[in-house]
Short mmCIF file of C-alpha atoms in Angstrom, two decimals:
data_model
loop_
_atom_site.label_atom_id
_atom_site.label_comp_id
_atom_site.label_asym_id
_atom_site.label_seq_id
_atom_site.Cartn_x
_atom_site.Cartn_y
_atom_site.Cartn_z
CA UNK A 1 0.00 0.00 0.00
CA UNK A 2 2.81 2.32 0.91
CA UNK A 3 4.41 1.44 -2.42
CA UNK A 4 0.97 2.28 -4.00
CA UNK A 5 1.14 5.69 -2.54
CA UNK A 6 4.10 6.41 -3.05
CA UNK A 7 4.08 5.54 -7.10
CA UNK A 8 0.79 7.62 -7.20
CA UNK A 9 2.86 10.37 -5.27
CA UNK A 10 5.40 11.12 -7.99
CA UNK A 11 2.73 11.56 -10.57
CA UNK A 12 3.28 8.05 -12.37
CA UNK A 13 0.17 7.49 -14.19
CA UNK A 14 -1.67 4.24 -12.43
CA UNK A 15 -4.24 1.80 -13.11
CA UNK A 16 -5.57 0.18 -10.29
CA UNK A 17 -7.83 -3.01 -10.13
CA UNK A 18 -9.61 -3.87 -7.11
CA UNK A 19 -11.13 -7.16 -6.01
CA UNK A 20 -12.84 -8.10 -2.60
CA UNK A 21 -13.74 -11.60 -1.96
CA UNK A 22 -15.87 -12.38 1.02
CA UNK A 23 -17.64 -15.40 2.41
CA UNK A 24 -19.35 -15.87 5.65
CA UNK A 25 -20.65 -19.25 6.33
CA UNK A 26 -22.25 -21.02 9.09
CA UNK A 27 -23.06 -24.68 9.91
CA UNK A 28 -26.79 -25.39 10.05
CA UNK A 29 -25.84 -28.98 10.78
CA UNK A 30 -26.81 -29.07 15.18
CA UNK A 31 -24.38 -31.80 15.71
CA UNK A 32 -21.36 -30.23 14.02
CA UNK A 33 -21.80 -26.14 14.52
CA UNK A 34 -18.95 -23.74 13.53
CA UNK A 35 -18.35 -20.94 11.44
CA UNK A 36 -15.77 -20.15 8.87
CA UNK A 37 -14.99 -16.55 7.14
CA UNK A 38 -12.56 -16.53 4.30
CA UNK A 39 -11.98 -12.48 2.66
CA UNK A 40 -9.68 -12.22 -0.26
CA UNK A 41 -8.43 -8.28 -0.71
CA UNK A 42 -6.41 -7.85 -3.64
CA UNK A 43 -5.18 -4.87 -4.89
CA UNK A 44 -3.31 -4.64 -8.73
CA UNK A 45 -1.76 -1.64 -9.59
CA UNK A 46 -0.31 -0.56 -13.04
CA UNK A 47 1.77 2.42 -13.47
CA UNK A 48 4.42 3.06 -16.17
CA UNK A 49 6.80 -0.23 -16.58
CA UNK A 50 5.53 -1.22 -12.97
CA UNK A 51 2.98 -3.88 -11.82
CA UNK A 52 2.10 -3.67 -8.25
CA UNK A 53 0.27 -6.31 -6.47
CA UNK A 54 -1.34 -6.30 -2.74
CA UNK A 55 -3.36 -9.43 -1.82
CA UNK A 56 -4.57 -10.62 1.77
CA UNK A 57 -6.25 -13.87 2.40
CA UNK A 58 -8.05 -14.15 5.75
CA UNK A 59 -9.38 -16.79 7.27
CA UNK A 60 -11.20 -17.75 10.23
CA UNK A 61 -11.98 -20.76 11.89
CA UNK A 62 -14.83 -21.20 15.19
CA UNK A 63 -12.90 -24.74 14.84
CA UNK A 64 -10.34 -26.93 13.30
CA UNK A 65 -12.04 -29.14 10.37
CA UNK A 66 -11.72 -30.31 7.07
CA UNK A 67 -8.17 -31.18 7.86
CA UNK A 68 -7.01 -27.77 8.23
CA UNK A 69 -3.92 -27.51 10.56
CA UNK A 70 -4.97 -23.99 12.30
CA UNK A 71 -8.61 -21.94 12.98
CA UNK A 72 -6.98 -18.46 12.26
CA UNK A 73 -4.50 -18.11 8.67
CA UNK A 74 -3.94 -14.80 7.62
CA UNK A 75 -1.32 -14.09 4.74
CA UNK A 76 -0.48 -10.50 3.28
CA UNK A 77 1.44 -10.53 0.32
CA UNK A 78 3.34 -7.71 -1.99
CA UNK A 79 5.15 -7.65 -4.99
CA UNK A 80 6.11 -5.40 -7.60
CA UNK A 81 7.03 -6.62 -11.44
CA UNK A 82 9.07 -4.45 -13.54
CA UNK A 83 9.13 -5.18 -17.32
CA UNK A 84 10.64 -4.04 -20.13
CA UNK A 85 10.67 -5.21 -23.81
CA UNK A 86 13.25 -7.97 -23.67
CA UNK A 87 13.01 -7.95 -19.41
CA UNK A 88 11.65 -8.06 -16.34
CA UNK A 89 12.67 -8.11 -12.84
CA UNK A 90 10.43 -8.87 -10.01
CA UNK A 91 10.21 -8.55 -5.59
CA UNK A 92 7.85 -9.54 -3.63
CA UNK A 93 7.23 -10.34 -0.17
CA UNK A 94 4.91 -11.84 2.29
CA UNK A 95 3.62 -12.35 6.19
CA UNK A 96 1.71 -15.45 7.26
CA UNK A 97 0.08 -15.34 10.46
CA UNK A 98 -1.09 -18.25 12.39
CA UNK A 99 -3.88 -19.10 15.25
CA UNK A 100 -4.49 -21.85 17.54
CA UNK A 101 -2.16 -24.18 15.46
CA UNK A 102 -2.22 -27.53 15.49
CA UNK A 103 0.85 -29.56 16.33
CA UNK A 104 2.88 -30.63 13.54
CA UNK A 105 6.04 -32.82 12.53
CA UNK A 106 8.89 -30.59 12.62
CA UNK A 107 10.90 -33.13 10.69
CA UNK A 108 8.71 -36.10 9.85
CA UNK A 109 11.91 -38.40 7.97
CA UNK A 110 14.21 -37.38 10.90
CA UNK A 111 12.95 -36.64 14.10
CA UNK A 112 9.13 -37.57 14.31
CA UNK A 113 9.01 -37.17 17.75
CA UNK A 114 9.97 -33.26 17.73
CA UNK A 115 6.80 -31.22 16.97
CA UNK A 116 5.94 -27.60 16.22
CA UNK A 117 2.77 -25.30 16.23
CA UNK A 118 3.36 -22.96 13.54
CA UNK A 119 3.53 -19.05 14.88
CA UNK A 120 4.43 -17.01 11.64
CA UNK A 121 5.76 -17.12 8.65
CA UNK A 122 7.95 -14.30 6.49
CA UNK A 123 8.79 -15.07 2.69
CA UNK A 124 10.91 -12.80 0.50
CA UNK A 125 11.96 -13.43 -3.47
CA UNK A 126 13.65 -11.84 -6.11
CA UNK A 127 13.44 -12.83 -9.93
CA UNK A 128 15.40 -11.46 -13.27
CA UNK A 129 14.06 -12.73 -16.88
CA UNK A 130 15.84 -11.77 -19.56
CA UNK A 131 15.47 -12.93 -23.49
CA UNK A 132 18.21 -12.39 -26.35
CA UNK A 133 17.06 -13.42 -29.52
CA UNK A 134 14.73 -16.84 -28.94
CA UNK A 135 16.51 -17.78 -25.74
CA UNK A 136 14.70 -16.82 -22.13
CA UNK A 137 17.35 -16.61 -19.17
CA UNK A 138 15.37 -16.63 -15.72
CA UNK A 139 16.72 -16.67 -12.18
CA UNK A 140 15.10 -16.67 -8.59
CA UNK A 141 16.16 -16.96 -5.14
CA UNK A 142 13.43 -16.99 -2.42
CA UNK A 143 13.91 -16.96 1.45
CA UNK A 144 11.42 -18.27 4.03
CA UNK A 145 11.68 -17.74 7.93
CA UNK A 146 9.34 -19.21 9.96
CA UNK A 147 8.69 -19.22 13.88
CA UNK A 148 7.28 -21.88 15.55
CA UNK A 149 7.15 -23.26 19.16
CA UNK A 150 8.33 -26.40 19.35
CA UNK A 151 7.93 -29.26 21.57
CA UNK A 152 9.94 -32.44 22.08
CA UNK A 153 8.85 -35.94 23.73
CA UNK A 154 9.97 -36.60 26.91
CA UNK A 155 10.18 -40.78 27.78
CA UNK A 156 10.58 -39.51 31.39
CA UNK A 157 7.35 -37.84 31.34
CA UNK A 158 5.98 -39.66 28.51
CA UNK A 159 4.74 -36.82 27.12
CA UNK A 160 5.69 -34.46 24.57
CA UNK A 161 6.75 -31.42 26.90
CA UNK A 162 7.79 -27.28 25.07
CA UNK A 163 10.76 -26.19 23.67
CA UNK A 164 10.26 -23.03 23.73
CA UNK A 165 10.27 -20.61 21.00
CA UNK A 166 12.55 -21.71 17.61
CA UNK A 167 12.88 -19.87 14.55
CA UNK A 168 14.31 -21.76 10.90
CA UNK A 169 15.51 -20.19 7.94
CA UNK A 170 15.42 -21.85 4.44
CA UNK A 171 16.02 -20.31 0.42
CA UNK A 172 16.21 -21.91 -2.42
CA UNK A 173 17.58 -20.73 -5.52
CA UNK A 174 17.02 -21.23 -9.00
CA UNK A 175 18.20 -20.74 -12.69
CA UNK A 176 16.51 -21.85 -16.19
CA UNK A 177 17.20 -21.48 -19.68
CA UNK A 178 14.81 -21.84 -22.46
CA UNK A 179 15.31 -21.63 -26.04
CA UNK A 180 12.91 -21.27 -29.17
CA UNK A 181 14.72 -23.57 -31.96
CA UNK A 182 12.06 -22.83 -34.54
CA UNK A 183 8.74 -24.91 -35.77
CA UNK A 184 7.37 -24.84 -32.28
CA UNK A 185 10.48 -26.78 -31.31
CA UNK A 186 12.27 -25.54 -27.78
CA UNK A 187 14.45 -26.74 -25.59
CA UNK A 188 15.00 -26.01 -21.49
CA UNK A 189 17.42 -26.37 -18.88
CA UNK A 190 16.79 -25.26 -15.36
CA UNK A 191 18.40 -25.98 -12.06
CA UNK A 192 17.58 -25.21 -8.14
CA UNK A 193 19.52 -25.91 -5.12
CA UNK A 194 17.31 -25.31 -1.19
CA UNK A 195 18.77 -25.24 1.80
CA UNK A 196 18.46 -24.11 5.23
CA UNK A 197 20.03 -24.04 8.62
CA UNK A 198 18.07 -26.16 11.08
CA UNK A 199 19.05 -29.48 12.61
CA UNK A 200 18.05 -31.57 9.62
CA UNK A 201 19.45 -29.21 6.78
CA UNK A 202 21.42 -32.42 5.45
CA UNK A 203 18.40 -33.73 5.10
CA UNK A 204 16.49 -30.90 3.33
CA UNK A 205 18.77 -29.92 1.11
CA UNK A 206 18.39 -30.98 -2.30
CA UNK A 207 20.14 -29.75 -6.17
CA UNK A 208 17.39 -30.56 -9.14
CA UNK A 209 19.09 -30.19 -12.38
CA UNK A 210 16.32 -30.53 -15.14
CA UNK A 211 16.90 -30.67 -18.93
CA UNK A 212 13.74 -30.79 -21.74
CA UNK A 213 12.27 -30.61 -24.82
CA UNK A 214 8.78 -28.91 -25.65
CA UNK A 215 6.80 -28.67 -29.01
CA UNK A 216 3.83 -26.78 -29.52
CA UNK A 217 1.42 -27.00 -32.90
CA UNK A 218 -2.16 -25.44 -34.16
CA UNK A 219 -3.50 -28.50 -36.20
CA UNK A 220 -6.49 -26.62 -37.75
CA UNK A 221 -9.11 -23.98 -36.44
CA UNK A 222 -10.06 -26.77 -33.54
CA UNK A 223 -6.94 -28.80 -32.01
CA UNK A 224 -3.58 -27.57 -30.72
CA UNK A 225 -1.06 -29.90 -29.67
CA UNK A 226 1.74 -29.22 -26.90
CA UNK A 227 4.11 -31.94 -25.27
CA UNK A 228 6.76 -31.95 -22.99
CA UNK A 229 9.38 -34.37 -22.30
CA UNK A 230 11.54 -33.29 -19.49
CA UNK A 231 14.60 -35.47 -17.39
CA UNK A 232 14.90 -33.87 -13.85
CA UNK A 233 17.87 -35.23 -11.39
CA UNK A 234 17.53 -34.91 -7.51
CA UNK A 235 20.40 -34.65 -5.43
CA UNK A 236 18.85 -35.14 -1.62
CA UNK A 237 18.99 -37.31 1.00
CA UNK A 238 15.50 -36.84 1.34
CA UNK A 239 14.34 -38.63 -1.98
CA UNK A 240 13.96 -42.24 -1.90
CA UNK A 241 17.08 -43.86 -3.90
CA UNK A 242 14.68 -45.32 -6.54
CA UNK A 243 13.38 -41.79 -7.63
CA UNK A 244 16.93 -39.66 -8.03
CA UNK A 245 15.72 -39.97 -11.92
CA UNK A 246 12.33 -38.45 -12.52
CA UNK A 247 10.97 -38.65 -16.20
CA UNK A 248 7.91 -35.60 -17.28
CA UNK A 249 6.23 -36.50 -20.53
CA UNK A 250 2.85 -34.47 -21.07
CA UNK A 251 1.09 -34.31 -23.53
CA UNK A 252 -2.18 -31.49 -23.89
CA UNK A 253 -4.63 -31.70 -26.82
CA UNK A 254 -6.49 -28.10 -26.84
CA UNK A 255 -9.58 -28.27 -28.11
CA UNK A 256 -12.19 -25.55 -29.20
CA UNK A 257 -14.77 -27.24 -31.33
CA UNK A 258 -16.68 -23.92 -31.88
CA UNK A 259 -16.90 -20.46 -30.11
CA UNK A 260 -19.28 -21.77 -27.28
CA UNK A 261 -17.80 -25.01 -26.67
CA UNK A 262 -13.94 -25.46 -25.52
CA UNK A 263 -11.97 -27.79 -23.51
CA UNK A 264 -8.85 -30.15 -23.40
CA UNK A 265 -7.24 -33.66 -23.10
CA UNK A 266 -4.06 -33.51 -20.47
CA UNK A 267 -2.02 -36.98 -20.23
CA UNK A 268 1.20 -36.80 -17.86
CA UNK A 269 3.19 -39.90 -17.02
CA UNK A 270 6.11 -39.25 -14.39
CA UNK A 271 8.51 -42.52 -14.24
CA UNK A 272 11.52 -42.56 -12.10
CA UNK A 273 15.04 -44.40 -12.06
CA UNK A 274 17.71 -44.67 -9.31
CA UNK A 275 20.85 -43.20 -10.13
CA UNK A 276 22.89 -46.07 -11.63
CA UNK A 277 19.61 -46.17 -14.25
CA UNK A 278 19.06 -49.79 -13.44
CA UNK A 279 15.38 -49.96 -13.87
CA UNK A 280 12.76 -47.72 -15.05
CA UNK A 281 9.94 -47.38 -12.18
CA UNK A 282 6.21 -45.94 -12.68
CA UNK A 283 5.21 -43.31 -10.23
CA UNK A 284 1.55 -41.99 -12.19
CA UNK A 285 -0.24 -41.60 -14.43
CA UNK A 286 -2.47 -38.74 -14.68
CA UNK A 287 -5.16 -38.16 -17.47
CA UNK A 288 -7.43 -34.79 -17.17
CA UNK A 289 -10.28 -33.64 -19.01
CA UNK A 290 -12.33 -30.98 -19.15
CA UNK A 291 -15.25 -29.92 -21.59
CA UNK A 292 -17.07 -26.04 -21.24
CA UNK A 293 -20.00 -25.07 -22.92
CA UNK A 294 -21.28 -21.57 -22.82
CA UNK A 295 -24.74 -21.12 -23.06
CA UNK A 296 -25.69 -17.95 -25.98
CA UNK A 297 -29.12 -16.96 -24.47
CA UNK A 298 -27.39 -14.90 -21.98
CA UNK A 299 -26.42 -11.97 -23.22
CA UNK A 300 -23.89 -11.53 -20.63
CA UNK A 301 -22.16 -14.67 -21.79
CA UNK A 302 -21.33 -16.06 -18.08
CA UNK A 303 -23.69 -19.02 -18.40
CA UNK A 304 -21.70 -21.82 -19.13
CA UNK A 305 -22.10 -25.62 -17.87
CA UNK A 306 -18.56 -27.66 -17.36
CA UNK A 307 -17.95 -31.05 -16.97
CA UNK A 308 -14.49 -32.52 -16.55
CA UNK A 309 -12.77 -36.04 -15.04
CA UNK A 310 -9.50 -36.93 -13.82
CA UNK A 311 -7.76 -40.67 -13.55
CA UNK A 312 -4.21 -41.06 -11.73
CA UNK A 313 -5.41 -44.71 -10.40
CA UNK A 314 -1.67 -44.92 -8.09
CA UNK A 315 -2.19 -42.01 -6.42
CA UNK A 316 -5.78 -42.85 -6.03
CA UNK A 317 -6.88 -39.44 -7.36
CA UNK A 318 -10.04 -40.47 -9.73
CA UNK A 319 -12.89 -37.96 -9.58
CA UNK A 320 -15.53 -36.91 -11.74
CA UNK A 321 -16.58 -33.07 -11.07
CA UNK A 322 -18.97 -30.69 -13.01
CA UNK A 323 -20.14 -27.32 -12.23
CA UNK A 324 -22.63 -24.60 -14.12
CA UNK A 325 -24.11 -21.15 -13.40
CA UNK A 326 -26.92 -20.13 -15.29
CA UNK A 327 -28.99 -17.43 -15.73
CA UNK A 328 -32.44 -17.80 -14.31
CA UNK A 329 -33.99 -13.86 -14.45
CA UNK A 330 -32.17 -10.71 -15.48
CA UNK A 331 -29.28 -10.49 -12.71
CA UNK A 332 -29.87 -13.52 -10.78
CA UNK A 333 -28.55 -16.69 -11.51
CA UNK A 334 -28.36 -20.69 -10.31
CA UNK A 335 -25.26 -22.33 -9.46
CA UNK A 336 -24.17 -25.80 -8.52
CA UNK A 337 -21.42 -27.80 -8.22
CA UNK A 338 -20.47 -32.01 -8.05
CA UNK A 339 -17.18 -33.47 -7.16
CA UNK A 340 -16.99 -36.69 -6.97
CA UNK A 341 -13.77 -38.51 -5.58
CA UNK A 342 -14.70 -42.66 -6.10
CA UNK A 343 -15.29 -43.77 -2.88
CA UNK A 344 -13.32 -41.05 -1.32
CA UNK A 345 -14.81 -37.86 -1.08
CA UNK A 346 -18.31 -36.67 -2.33
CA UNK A 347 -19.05 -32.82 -2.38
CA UNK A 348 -21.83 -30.80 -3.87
CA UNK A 349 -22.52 -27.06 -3.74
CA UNK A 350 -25.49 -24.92 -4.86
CA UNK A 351 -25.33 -21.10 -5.36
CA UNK A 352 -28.21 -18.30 -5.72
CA UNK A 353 -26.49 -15.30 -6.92
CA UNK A 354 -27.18 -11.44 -8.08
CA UNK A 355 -25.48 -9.91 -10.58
CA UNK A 356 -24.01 -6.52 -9.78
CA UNK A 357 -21.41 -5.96 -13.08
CA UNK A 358 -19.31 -8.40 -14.51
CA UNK A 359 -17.68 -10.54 -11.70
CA UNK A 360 -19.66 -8.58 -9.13
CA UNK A 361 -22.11 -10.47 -7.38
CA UNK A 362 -23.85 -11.33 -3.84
CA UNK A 363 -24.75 -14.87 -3.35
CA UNK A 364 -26.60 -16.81 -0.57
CA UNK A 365 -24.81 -20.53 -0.82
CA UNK A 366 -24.85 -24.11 0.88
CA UNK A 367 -21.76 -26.47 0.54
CA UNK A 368 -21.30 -29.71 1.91
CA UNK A 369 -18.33 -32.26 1.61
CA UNK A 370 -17.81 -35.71 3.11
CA UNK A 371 -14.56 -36.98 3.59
CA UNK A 372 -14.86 -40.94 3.87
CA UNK A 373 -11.07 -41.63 4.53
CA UNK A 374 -10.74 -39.07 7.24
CA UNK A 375 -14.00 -39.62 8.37
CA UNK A 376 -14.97 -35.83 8.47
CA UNK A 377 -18.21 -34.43 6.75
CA UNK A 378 -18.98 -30.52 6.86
CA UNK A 379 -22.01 -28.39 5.78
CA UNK A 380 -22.13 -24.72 5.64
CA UNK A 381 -25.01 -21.82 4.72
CA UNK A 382 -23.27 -19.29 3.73
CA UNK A 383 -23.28 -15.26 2.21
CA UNK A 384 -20.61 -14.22 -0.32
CA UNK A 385 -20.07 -11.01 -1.85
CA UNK A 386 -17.37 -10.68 -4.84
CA UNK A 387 -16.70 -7.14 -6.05
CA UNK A 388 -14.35 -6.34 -9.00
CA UNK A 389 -13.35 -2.92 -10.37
CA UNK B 1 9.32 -31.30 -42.55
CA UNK B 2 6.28 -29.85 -41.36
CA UNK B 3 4.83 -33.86 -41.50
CA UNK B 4 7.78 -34.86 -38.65
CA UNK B 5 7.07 -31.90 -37.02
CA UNK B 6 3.09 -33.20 -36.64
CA UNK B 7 4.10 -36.78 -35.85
CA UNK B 8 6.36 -35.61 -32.74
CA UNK B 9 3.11 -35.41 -30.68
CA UNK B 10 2.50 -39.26 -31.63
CA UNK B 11 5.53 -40.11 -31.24
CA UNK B 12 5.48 -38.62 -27.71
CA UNK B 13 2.02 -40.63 -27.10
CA UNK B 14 3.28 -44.10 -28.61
CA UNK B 15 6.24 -43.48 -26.17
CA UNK B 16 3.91 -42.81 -23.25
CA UNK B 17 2.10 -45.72 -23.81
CA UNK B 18 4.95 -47.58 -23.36
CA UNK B 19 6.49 -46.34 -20.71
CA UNK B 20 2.80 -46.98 -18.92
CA UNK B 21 2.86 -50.64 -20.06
CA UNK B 22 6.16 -51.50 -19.81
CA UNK B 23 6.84 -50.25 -16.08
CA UNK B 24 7.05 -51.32 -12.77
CA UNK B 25 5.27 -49.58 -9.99
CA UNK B 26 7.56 -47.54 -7.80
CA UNK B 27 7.73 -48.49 -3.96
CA UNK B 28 7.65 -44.60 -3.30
CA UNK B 29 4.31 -42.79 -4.01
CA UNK B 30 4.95 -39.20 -5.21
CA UNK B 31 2.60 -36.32 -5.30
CA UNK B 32 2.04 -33.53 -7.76
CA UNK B 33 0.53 -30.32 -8.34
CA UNK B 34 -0.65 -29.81 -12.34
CA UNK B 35 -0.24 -25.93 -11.85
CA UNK B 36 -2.63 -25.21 -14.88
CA UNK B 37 -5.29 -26.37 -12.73
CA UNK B 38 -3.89 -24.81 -10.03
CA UNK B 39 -6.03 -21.25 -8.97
CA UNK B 40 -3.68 -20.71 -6.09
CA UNK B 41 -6.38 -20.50 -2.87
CA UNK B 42 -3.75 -22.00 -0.39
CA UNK B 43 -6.03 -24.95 0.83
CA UNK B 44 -3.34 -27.85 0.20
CA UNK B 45 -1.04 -25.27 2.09
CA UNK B 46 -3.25 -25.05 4.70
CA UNK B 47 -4.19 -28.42 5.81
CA UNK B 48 -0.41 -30.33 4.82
CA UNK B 49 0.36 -31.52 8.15
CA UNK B 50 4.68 -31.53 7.49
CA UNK B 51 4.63 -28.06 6.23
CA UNK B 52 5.74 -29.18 2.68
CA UNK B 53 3.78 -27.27 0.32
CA UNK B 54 4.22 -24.29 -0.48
CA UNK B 55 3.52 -21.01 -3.15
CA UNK B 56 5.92 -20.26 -5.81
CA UNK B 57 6.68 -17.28 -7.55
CA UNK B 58 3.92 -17.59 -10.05
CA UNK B 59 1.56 -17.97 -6.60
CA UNK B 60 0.76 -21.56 -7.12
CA UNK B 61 1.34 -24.31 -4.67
CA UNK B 62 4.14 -26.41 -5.15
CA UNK B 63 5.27 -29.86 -3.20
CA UNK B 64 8.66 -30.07 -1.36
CA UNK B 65 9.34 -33.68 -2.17
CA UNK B 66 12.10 -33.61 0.52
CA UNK B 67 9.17 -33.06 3.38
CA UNK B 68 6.14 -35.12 1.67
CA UNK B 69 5.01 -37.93 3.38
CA UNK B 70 2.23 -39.04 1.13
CA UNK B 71 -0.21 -38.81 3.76
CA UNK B 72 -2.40 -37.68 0.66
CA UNK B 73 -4.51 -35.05 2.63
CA UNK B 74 -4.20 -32.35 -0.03
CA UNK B 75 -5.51 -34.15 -2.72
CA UNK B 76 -9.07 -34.44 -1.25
CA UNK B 77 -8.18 -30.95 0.28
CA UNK B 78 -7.78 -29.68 -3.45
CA UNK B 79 -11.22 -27.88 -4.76
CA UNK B 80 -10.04 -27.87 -7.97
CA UNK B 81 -8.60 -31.41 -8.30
CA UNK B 82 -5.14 -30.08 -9.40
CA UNK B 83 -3.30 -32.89 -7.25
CA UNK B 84 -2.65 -36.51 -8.05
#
């Protein structure tokens, strides 16, 4: 905000975007009551070869659920993004708060018995891009320092008992390389080292080194083809001997069949080897799709239904999910949602909204999701407002 | 030329196939975030119980292998469905 200011200060000439996102919901269900509130603030400022961004997410928990690790989350983030022709160079920076935290591994692989509830969190990054003629130089460092009270478990006591008040810094740094051979042809190179200085830095530190080839290609008016087949080494303690090797082939099929109806084919397979190559291993398979279809009696044109599936059977990540909004009466429209997760997860949502402008609306909405392998369900009523200008 | 530079995609998808077919399962699952799915809301951040996810520069959520334990809790956590 201060940066904000201070650009509109010395008369640079700014364009400023403003987006609220707000949701307050309650649980009608008597046996499980709570209430959540989740605001999204963002604030996106352009002025002269700057782009300014402000966002804070908020949210707040009567109690843990859903798997979430903490009630209260609250993370304010800035950066700014200076670009030239053939440039850009970007900063940014952001604060995570946390309340009532729930006590986590501090190092799972190492120490399981040393735990932490998570206090705040400060992240800081830099980034340069530069491109010469076809080739796209990039490099990144970003810095994370987090504070945490940390607890230990005692065999006298038999309990875990505090360790008071810790703090850990980690970075990580990166560098990649692309270049544009021609014919939809490139190849890229990119490489990143983390580290950090807690007790089990040995552990945590890890050097990827990642080389690829990418082709892109418009068939006709209706299919465009892009693939990806990338090699990525990892240097770490931390990653299981088998998978020092990881292999990235993807392959997207783009589809736009005509101007109201769009969607895609996605196929990645990631395969692994240990570092002596000896045998190639299969880690997934994932296969997405997703189909849209806008609907031309709305002269708005935000009436669309979507349907879409996704099928990485190792990782037992199957699900089926659709969603539509449609317009029912001038500025009020009818919204629902299905995701369906096999026999994992079911969730279904349904949403009566007004219209204010384009992506301004107030909505009264009801949610529900049942977790079957954590054995958690949750239901909330709840009032939304999205404003964009 | 431009009929090589069409079959690359097949190619690519022939090769796929095999590598499907042809391989052994790893002992080690391995999580992953397809970041064009990805809308960047945080909740995989929020509920990974080993602090191993986390935003990049683009603001999308990323997995540190080094910390994952495959406990699997973000993928169900995911509203869009971006993990597998």
């Amino acid at each position: 905000m201060i940066l904000l200011i201070g650009l509109l200060g010395v008369g640079l000439s700014a364009q400023t975007g403003f987006s609220l996102h707000n949701d307050l919901n309650i649980s009608p269900d008597s046996a499980n009551p709570g209430m959540l509130e989740h605001q999204v603030i963002s604030l996106d400022t352009r002025a002269g070869k700057h782009r300014i961004t402000v966002i804070n997410d908020l949210l707040i928990r009567t109690k843990i659920l859903a798997n979430h690790t903490q009630k209260l989350y609250n993370r304010m983030s800035i950066g700014d993004r200076v670009a030239g022709d053939s440039w850009a160079i970007g900063a940014g920076a952001a604060a995570t708060m946390y309340g009532d935290s729930e006590t986590l591994a501090l190092y799972p692989m190492w120490k399981p018995l040393a735990t932490q509830t998570r206090r705040y969190q400060f992240t800081a990054h830099i980034k340069a891009e530069k491109q010469i003629s076809g080739y796209t130089m990039s490099s990144a460092v970003q810095a994370r320092h987090l504070g945490f009270d940390a607890s230990e478990f005692s065999w006298d006591t038999f309990d875990f008992v505090p360790a008071g008040a810790q703090e850990v810094n980690d970075y990580r740094a990166e560098y990649s390389m692309t270049a544009d051979l021609g014919r939809g042809i490139g190849v890229l190179g990119y490489i990143d080292h983390q580290d950090g200085d807690y007790d089990a830095t040995r552990l945590y530190r890890m050097t990827t080194t990642k080389l690829g080839i990418t082709h892109s290609a418009t068939l006709n008016d209706w299919l465009s083809v892009q693939s990806q087949i990338a090699w990525q080494h990892r240097e770490s303690e931390a990653i299981h001997s088998e998978k020092a090797n990881l292999y990235t082939t993807d392959l997207r099929l783009r589809l736009r069949l005509n101007p109201a109806l769009s969607g895609f084919v996605h196929y990645t397979n990631r395969s692994c080897s240990d570092a002596e190559l000896s045998e190639m291993l299969l880690i997934s398979n994932y296969l997405r799709t997703q189909l849209k279809y806008s609907l031309a009696y709305d002269p708005n044109a935000t009436s669309y239904i979507s349907l879409g599936a996704k099928y990485s059977p190792e990782n037992l990540a199957n699900a089926i999910f659709a969603e539509t909004d449609l317009q029912a009466w001038g500025a009020w429209y009818v919204g629902a949602a299905l995701d369906l997760r096999s026999d994992r997860l079911t969730g279904y949502s349904g949403k009566l909204s007004y219209h204010l402008s384009t992506g301004s609306e107030l909505n009264l909405s009801y949610q529900y999701r049942d977790n079957k392998v954590d054995r958690w369900h949750y239901s909330y009523a709840g009032l939304g407002v999205n404003l964009y200008y | 030329m431009t009929r090589i530079l069409r079959s690359i995609p097949l190619a690519i998808l022939l090769m796929l196939l095999l590598i499907a077919i042809a391989c052994k399962q790893s002992t080690q699952a391995e999580y992953s975030i397809d970041s064009s799915a990805c809308n960047g809301c945080g909740e995989c951040i929020r509920v990974c119980p080993n602090d191993a996810i986390h935003y990049d520069l683009n603001n999308k959520a990323v997995i540190d292998q080094t910390k994952c334990q495959q406990c699997g809790k973000c993928v169900l956590s995911c509203p869009n469905n971006a993990i597998y």
